[in-house]
XYZ file of C-alpha atoms in Angstrom:
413
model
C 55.534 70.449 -22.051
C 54.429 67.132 -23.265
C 54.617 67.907 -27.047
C 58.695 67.121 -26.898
C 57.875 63.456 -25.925
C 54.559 62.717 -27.858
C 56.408 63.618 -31.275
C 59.487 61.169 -30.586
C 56.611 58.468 -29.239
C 56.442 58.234 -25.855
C 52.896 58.328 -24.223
C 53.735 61.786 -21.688
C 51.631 62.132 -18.003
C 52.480 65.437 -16.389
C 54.161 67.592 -14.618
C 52.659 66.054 -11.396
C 54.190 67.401 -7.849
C 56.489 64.754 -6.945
C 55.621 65.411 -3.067
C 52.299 64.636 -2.991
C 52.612 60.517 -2.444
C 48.581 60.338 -3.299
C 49.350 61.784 -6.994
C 52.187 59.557 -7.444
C 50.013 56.470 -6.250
C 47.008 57.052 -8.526
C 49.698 58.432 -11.475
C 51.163 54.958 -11.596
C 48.603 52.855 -11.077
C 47.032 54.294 -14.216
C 50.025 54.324 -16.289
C 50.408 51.126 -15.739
C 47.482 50.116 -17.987
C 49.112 51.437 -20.850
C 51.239 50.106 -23.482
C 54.323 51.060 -25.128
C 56.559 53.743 -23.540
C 55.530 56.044 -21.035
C 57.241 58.927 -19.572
C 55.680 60.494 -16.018
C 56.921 64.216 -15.366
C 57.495 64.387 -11.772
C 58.891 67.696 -10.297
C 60.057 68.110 -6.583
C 62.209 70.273 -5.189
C 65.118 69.530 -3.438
C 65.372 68.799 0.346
C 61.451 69.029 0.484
C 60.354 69.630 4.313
C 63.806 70.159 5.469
C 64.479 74.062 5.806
C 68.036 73.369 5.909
C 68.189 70.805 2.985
C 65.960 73.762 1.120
C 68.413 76.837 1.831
C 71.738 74.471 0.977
C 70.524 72.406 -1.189
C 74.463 71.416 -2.482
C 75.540 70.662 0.899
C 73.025 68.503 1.418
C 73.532 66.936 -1.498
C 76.527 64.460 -0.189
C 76.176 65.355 3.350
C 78.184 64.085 6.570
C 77.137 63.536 10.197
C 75.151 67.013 10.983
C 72.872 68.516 13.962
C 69.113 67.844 13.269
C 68.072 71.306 14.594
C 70.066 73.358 12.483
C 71.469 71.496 9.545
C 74.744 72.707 10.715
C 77.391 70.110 10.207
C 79.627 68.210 12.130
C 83.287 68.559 11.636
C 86.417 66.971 12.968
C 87.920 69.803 14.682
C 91.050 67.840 14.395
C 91.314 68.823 10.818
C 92.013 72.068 10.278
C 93.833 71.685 6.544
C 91.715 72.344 3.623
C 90.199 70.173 1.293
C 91.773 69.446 -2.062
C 89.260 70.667 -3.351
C 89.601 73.754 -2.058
C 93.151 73.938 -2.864
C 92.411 73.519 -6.522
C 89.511 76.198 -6.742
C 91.734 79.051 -4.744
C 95.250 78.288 -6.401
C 92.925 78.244 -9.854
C 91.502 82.120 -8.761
C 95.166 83.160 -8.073
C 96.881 82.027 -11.491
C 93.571 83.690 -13.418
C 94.600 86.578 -12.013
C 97.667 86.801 -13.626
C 96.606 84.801 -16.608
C 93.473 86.767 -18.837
C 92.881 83.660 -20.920
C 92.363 81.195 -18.213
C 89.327 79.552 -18.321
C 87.389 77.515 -15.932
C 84.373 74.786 -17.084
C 82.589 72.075 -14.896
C 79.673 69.919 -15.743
C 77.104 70.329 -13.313
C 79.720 70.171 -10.334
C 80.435 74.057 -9.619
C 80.489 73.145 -5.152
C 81.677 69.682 -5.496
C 84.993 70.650 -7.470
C 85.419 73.963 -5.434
C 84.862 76.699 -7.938
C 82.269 78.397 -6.010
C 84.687 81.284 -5.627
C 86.299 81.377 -8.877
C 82.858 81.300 -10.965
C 81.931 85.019 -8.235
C 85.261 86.197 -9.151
C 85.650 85.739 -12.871
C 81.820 85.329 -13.806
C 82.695 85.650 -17.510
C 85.327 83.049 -17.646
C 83.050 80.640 -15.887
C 81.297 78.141 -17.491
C 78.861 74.927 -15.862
C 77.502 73.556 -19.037
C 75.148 71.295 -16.781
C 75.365 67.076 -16.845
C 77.112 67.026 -19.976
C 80.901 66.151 -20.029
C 81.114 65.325 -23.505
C 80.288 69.195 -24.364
C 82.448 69.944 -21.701
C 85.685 68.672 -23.391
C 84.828 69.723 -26.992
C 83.833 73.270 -25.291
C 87.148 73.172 -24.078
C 88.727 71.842 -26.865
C 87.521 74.551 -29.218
C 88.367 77.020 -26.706
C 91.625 76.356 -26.774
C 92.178 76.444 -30.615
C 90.946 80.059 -29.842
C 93.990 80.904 -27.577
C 92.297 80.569 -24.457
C 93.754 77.840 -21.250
C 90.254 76.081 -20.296
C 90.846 73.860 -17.439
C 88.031 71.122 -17.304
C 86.668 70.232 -13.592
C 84.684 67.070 -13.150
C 84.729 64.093 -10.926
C 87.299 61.251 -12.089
C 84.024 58.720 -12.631
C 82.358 61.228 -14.873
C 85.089 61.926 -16.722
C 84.833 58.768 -18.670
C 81.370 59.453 -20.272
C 84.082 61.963 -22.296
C 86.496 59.406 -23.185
C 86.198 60.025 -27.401
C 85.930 63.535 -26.717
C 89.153 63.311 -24.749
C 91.482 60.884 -26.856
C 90.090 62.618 -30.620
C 88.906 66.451 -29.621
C 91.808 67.164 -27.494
C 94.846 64.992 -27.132
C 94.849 64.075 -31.196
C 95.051 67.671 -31.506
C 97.504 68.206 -28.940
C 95.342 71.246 -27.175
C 96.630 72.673 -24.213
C 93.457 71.607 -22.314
C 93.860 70.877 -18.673
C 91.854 68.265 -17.155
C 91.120 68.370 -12.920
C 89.652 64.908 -11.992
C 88.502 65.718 -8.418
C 87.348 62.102 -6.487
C 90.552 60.352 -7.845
C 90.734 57.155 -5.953
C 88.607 56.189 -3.370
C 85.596 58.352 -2.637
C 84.071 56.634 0.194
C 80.587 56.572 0.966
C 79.314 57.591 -2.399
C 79.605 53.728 -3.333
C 80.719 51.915 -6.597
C 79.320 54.720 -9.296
C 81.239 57.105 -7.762
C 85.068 55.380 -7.174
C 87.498 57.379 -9.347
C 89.648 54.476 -9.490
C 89.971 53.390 -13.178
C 91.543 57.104 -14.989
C 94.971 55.763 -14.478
C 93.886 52.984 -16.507
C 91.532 55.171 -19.294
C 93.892 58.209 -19.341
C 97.454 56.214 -19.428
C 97.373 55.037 -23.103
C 96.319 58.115 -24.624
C 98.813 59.918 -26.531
C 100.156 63.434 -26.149
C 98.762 63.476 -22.419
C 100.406 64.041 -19.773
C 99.718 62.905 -16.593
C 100.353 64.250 -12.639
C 99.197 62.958 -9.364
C 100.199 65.414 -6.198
C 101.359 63.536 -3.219
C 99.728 66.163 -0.763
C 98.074 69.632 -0.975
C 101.703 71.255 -0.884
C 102.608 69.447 -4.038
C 99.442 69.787 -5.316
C 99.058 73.276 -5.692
C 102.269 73.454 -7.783
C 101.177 70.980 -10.327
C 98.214 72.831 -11.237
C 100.761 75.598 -11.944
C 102.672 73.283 -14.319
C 99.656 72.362 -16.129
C 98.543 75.474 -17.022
C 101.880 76.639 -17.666
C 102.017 73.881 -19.902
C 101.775 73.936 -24.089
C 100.309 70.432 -24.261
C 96.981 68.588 -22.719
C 97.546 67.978 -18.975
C 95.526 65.714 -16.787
C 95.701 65.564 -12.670
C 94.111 63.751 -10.465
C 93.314 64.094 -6.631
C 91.696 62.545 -4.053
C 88.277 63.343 -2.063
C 88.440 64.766 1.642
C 91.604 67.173 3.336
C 94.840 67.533 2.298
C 97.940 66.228 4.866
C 98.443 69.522 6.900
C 101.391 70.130 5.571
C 103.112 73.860 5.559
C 101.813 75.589 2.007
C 104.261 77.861 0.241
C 102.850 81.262 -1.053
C 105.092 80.505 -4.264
C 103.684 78.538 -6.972
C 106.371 77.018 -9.173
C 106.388 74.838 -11.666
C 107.794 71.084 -11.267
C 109.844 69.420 -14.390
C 107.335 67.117 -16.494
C 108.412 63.430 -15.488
C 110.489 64.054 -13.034
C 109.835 62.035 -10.152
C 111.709 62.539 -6.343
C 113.794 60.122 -4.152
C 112.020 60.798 -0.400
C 114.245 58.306 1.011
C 117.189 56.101 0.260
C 116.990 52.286 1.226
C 119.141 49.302 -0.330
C 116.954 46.527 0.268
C 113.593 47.226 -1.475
C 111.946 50.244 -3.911
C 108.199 51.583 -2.675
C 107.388 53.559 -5.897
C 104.317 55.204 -4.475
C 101.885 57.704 -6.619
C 99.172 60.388 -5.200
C 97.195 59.232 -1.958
C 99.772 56.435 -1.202
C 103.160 58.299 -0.801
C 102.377 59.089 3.038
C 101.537 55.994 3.622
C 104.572 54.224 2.098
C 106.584 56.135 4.086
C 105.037 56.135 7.536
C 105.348 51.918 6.617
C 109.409 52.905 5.652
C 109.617 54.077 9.202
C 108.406 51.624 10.858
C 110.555 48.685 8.513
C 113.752 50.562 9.632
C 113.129 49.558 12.877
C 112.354 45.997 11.597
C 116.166 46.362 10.270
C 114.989 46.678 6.664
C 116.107 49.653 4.556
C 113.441 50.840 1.848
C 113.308 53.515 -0.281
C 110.681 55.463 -1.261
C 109.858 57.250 -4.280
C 106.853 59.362 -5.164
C 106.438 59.006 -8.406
C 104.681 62.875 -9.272
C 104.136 61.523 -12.929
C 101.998 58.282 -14.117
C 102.929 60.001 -18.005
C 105.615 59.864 -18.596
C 107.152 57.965 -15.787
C 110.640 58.875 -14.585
C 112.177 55.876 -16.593
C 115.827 56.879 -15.025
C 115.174 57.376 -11.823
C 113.076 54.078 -11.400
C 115.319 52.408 -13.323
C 118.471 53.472 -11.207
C 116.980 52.464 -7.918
C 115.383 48.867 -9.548
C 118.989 47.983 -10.230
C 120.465 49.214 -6.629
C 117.702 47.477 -4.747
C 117.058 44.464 -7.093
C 113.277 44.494 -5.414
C 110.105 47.111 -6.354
C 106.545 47.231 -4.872
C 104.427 49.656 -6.422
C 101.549 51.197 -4.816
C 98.620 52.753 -6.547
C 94.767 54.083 -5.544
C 93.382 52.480 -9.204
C 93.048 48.785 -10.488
C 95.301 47.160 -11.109
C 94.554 46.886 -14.579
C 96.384 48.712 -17.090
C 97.192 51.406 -13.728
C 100.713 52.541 -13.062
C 101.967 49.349 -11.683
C 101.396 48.327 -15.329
C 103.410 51.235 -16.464
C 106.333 49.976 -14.163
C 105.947 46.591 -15.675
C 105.666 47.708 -19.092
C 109.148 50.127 -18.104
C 110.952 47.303 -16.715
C 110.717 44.938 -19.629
C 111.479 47.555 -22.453
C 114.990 48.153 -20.429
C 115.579 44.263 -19.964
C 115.158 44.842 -16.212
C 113.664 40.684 -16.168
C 115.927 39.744 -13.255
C 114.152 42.646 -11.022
C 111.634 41.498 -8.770
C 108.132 43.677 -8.819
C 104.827 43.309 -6.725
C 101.654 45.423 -7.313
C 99.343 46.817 -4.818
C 96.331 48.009 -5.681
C 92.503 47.394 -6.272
C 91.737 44.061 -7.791
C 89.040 43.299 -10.470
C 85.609 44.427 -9.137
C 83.631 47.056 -8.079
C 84.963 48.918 -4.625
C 81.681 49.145 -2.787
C 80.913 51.795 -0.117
C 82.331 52.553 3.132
C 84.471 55.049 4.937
C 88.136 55.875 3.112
C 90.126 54.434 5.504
C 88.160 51.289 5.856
C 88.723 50.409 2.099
C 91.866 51.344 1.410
C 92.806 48.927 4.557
C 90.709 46.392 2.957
C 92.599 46.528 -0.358
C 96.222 46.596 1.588
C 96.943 50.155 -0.124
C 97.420 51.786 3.439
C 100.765 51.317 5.663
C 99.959 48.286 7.438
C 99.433 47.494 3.788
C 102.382 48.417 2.104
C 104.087 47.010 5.715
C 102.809 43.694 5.523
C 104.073 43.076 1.775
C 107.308 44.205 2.175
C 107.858 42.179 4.637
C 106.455 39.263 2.648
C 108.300 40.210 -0.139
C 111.450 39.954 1.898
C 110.964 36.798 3.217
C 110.783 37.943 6.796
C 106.987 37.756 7.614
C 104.991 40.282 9.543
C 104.820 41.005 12.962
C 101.509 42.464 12.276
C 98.159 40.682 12.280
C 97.260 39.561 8.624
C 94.701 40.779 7.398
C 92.859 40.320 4.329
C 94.058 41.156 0.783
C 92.335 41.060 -2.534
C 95.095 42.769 -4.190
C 96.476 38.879 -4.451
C 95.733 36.010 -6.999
C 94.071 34.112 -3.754
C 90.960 35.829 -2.647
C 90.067 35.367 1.085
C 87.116 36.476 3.320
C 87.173 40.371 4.104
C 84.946 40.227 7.036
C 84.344 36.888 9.205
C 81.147 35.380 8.333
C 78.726 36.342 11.562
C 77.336 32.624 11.322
């Protein structure tokens, strides 16, 4: 197996068994004398010694609190609604049913973006093409120049190794390629490498490319409908964990492209809210109203193209806007509001942004960091009320979102 790496230079040791800790000592120490570069061939197999890890090796590959014994895991029986993930890979089975040329390609993430069921049921329009994403979208690409709908699965953060392949295979061709970035926004415990928070930002200035962002799995489920239904490259993005537990309809329609909805009418300040923080924006509306502050609320559905007359209509009624976004701020849809508002003239209207400042979101629960970063209710709370001039009644609590940094945990000294 060697040959490979001795004819492109490298000095090659191996296969050794990557379990055995002696062989792996003594491999080392001797490459170590060497010069030049080296490559050691280590195999092991995955979840080694752990019969559970062994037999589900994909569960165990991100895994959550579980019991030792069995390897069976612990779940919140609280939550009972499914996963987005889920929600993508079941409504996907039920429009290939109807729809032949409906194709389905992930890179290396079959589990993780729930198409376990959909590559049993339709084998022959499944494809994993293993860790390569830039294959992926010029698969796709050329797939759909042959008539067929190829929807492309793979985690927002991955997505960007296909940026070229996006921008000049697909979207300068306008191919009716559909992109599902799973792990939009915060992921959580999987740490910096794995925070899908920058596709607003990659994705937004592309052209020919529209762009969704479902509110909740009920919303959700209808906008993969609309993008396969429709004729040009379609991109949406959803977040990791369970949906809302909201009611699901058993019809899928399609929702108008950039068309976003009023949730609730206020006529002292505009929440335009987009994906994971449209709940929250409005659990915080509830709770100004009994502050004696009026908000509305609009989920946006659409970071491309933006509902320029709804937002528009309601920045002139309220005179006030604070957007709220799961991405940095950089270049993200508060940008796109910005970048709205100017092109109309809108200069007299007032407009904060929420969202995750410049650096790299480190680990930690969901709900932890997206209190952190003020792009939860108490959030999206606190700045209204700042914004109105009437302070908060809540504890304040740190917020990088603003130009003044400040300590996000005391210091234990």
């Amino acid at each position: 197996p060697g040959l490979l790496f001795e004819e492109l230079g490298l000095k090659y040791t191996g296969p050794i068994d990557g379990h055995r800790l002696d062989y792996l000592i003594e491999t080392f120490q001797n490459v170590k004398k060497l010069r030049g570069p080296i490559l050691v061939h280590v195999i092991t197999k995955k979840g080694k010694g752990y019969r559970p890890a062994e037999m589900n090796p994909a569960l165990f590959h991100s895994v959550g609190p579980f019991i030792a014994e069995t390897g069976e895991p612990i779940g919140d029986p609280k939550k009972k609604s499914p996963t987005y993930s889920e929600v993508f890979g079941e409504t996907l089975c039920r429009l290939a049913e109807e729809k032949q040329h409906l194709i389905a390609i992930t890179a290396a993430m079959q589990s993780g973006t729930g198409l376990e069921e959909f590559s049993k049921k339709f084998p022959d329009r499944f494809y994993d093409i293993g860790i390569a994403e830039q294959h992926a979208v010029t698969f796709a690409a050329g797939l759909a120049l042959e008539g067929m709908k190829p929807v492309v699965a793979i985690y927002s953060t991955f997505l960007q190794r296909a940026y070229d392949q996006i921008l000049h295979d697909v979207c300068l061709q306008n191919l009716p390629v559909v992109f599902a970035l799973d792990r939009g926004g915060i992921v959580g415990e999987d740490g910096p490498t794995h925070q899908g928070l920058f596709d607003f930002s990659y994705l937004r200035h592309i052209p020919n490319l529209v762009i969704m962002v479902p509110k909740d799995e009920e919303e959700f489920q209808h906008m993969i409908k609309t993008a396969i239904d429709c004729p040009m490259p379609v991109a949406f993005r959803y977040p990791r964990g369970r949906g809302m537990g909201v009611k699901m309809e058993t019809l899928l329609k399609s929702i108008d492209i950039g068309k976003g909805e009023v949730l609730r009418e206020g006529k002292d300040i505009l929440v335009l809210a987009i994906g994971s923080t449209v709940h929250p924006a409005l659990h915080a509306a509830e709770r100004l109203k009994d502050a004696g502050i009026h908000c509305a609320v609009i989920n946006s559905r659409f970071l491309k193209p933006l509902d320029g007359d709804l937002i528009c209509h309601w920045a002139k009624r309220t005179g006030k806007i604070l957007t709220v976004e799961e991405n940095v701020l950089q270049g993200g849809f508060g940008s796109a509001v910005l970048e709205l508002l100017q092109e109309k003239g809108l200069f007299s209207v007032q407009i904060k942004r929420l969202g995750i400042p410049d650096l790299f979101v480190e680990h930690g629960p969901q709900s932890l960091l997206r209190s952190k970063y003020a792009i939860d209710e108490n959030g999206i709370f606190e700045e209204v009320m700042e914004m109105l001039g009437k302070g908060s009644s809540q504890p304040i609590r740190p917020n990088q979102t603003k130009t003044t940094m400040r300590r996000v945990f005391p210091n234990p000294k």
